[in-house]
Amino acid sequence: MGRPQINEKRFYLYPTKRVAAVLEDEEQCSNACHDLEKAGIDLSDVNLLSGSEGQQLLSRGRSRGLLGGFVRWLQHWGYERTTLEMHNDALRHGKWLIFVPARNNKEAGRVIEILRAHSAAEVFHFRHWAVQYFPPKYQLKP
């Protein structure tokens, strides 16, 4: 069902209806993607960021002029600041960042369980007007 997009050159704005998580390395990403695909997730809709290129894409995004700069400025003063800092720090330390589409809470729960099975950290579900953090010991409802 396709391949994930690695360091796709685009502006990483607000990843609405996506689960974002940090994975340790490329092997962990590959294994997680394999299980996501088995669960019916189209990998061509999955984005991976890694290394300094990924960090640059996340920090600044692609040059999007005044509007892009204004959006990033707002994010640094809003509730997204914490997620951006956590994910930037992870990329700086050689980890990988994965963004997986999740159309609803049930699908998000399934994605989170798969990612956690691969030791994902800093797991967030981005919904409309809300970002939910899933700490390591948080139990998802059945």
Tab-separated table of C-alpha atoms in Angstrom:
chain	number	residue	atom	x	y	z
A	1	MET	CA	0.000	0.000	0.000
A	2	GLY	CA	2.777	2.457	-0.681
A	3	ARG	CA	5.792	3.649	1.219
A	4	PRO	CA	6.060	6.292	3.937
A	5	GLN	CA	7.325	9.729	2.927
A	6	ILE	CA	10.749	10.379	4.519
A	7	ASN	CA	11.753	14.023	5.028
A	8	GLU	CA	9.184	15.145	2.473
A	9	LYS	CA	9.887	18.746	1.587
A	10	ARG	CA	6.716	20.468	2.712
A	11	PHE	CA	5.551	22.754	5.489
A	12	TYR	CA	4.784	20.728	8.614
A	13	LEU	CA	1.983	22.870	9.944
A	14	TYR	CA	-0.611	21.476	12.332
A	15	PRO	CA	-0.930	17.720	11.686
A	16	THR	CA	-4.719	17.538	12.085
A	17	LYS	CA	-6.145	14.031	12.450
A	18	ARG	CA	-2.718	12.507	12.922
A	19	VAL	CA	-0.831	10.706	15.642
A	20	ALA	CA	2.761	11.862	16.056
A	21	ALA	CA	5.383	9.908	17.979
A	22	VAL	CA	9.118	9.561	18.467
A	23	LEU	CA	10.847	6.288	17.569
A	24	GLU	CA	14.451	5.406	18.441
A	25	ASP	CA	15.850	4.542	15.020
A	26	GLU	CA	15.208	3.541	11.422
A	27	GLU	CA	14.748	-0.125	12.303
A	28	GLN	CA	12.058	0.703	14.856
A	29	CYS	CA	10.330	2.883	12.247
A	30	SER	CA	10.472	0.123	9.669
A	31	ASN	CA	9.003	-2.421	12.085
A	32	ALA	CA	6.260	-0.015	13.191
A	33	CYS	CA	5.398	0.779	9.560
A	34	HIS	CA	5.156	-2.925	8.804
A	35	ASP	CA	2.619	-3.387	11.619
A	36	LEU	CA	0.724	-0.219	10.648
A	37	GLU	CA	0.392	-1.551	7.105
A	38	LYS	CA	-0.855	-4.909	8.430
A	39	ALA	CA	-3.498	-2.933	10.361
A	40	GLY	CA	-4.720	-1.331	7.132
A	41	ILE	CA	-2.925	2.030	7.276
A	42	ASP	CA	-1.870	3.303	3.845
A	43	LEU	CA	1.835	3.994	4.328
A	44	SER	CA	1.907	6.540	1.512
A	45	ASP	CA	-0.011	8.816	3.938
A	46	VAL	CA	2.598	8.335	6.692
A	47	ASN	CA	5.378	10.919	7.105
A	48	LEU	CA	8.748	10.286	8.743
A	49	LEU	CA	11.277	12.916	9.761
A	50	SER	CA	14.879	12.172	10.668
A	51	GLY	CA	18.233	13.836	11.089
A	52	SER	CA	19.126	17.462	10.613
A	53	GLU	CA	17.028	17.658	7.453
A	54	GLY	CA	13.962	16.478	9.367
A	55	GLN	CA	14.714	18.898	12.180
A	56	GLN	CA	14.982	21.766	9.718
A	57	LEU	CA	11.691	20.791	8.070
A	58	LEU	CA	9.936	20.624	11.437
A	59	SER	CA	11.474	23.828	12.807
A	60	ARG	CA	10.993	26.107	9.879
A	61	GLY	CA	9.111	24.094	7.341
A	62	ARG	CA	9.699	24.972	3.788
A	63	SER	CA	9.912	28.630	3.085
A	64	ARG	CA	6.307	29.730	2.972
A	65	GLY	CA	6.759	33.460	3.151
A	66	LEU	CA	5.115	35.738	5.668
A	67	LEU	CA	2.137	33.463	6.322
A	68	GLY	CA	4.352	30.467	7.127
A	69	GLY	CA	6.530	32.586	9.414
A	70	PHE	CA	3.476	33.977	11.175
A	71	VAL	CA	2.012	30.488	11.724
A	72	ARG	CA	5.305	29.235	13.241
A	73	TRP	CA	5.457	32.327	15.458
A	74	LEU	CA	1.919	31.628	16.736
A	75	GLN	CA	2.796	27.989	17.379
A	76	HIS	CA	5.787	28.990	19.476
A	77	TRP	CA	3.496	31.023	21.718
A	78	GLY	CA	0.645	28.520	21.832
A	79	TYR	CA	0.101	25.028	23.179
A	80	GLU	CA	1.984	23.472	20.257
A	81	ARG	CA	5.256	24.876	21.563
A	82	THR	CA	5.796	21.901	23.873
A	83	THR	CA	5.216	19.333	21.129
A	84	LEU	CA	7.512	21.168	18.716
A	85	GLU	CA	10.249	21.351	21.362
A	86	MET	CA	9.954	17.650	22.288
A	87	HIS	CA	9.992	16.525	18.683
A	88	ASN	CA	12.836	18.877	17.717
A	89	ASP	CA	14.897	17.616	20.648
A	90	ALA	CA	14.288	14.004	19.610
A	91	LEU	CA	15.411	14.702	16.033
A	92	ARG	CA	18.479	16.523	17.342
A	93	HIS	CA	19.415	13.354	19.253
A	94	GLY	CA	19.152	11.053	16.209
A	95	LYS	CA	15.641	9.754	16.787
A	96	TRP	CA	12.858	9.553	14.209
A	97	LEU	CA	9.473	11.275	14.160
A	98	ILE	CA	6.443	9.576	12.639
A	99	PHE	CA	3.100	11.136	11.653
A	100	VAL	CA	0.297	8.611	11.064
A	101	PRO	CA	-3.197	9.547	9.839
A	102	ALA	CA	-6.051	8.787	12.242
A	103	ARG	CA	-9.533	9.812	11.080
A	104	ASN	CA	-11.223	9.254	14.441
A	105	ASN	CA	-10.496	8.369	18.070
A	106	LYS	CA	-10.887	4.625	17.491
A	107	GLU	CA	-8.326	4.648	14.683
A	108	ALA	CA	-6.026	6.886	16.748
A	109	GLY	CA	-6.204	4.365	19.598
A	110	ARG	CA	-5.236	1.545	17.256
A	111	VAL	CA	-2.307	3.562	15.858
A	112	ILE	CA	-1.124	4.496	19.358
A	113	GLU	CA	-1.171	0.860	20.477
A	114	ILE	CA	0.879	-0.183	17.435
A	115	LEU	CA	3.414	2.592	17.959
A	116	ARG	CA	3.697	1.835	21.672
A	117	ALA	CA	4.369	-1.827	20.827
A	118	HIS	CA	7.485	-0.441	19.137
A	119	SER	CA	8.472	1.671	22.174
A	120	ALA	CA	7.224	4.983	20.777
A	121	ALA	CA	7.682	8.013	23.036
A	122	GLU	CA	6.246	11.532	23.067
A	123	VAL	CA	2.972	10.328	21.555
A	124	PHE	CA	0.423	12.987	20.607
A	125	HIS	CA	-2.939	12.869	18.846
A	126	PHE	CA	-3.653	16.077	16.935
A	127	ARG	CA	-7.381	16.702	16.615
A	128	HIS	CA	-9.274	19.784	15.522
A	129	TRP	CA	-8.507	22.486	18.115
A	130	ALA	CA	-6.911	20.024	20.537
A	131	VAL	CA	-3.694	18.116	21.055
A	132	GLN	CA	-3.796	15.116	23.384
A	133	TYR	CA	-0.601	13.795	24.946
A	134	PHE	CA	-0.347	10.103	25.821
A	135	PRO	CA	2.224	9.622	28.581
A	136	PRO	CA	3.906	6.201	28.730
A	137	LYS	CA	1.676	4.804	31.477
A	138	TYR	CA	-1.611	6.153	30.071
A	139	GLN	CA	-4.110	3.322	29.533
A	140	LEU	CA	-6.348	3.586	26.492
A	141	LYS	CA	-9.958	2.590	27.050
A	142	PRO	CA	-10.981	-0.644	25.309
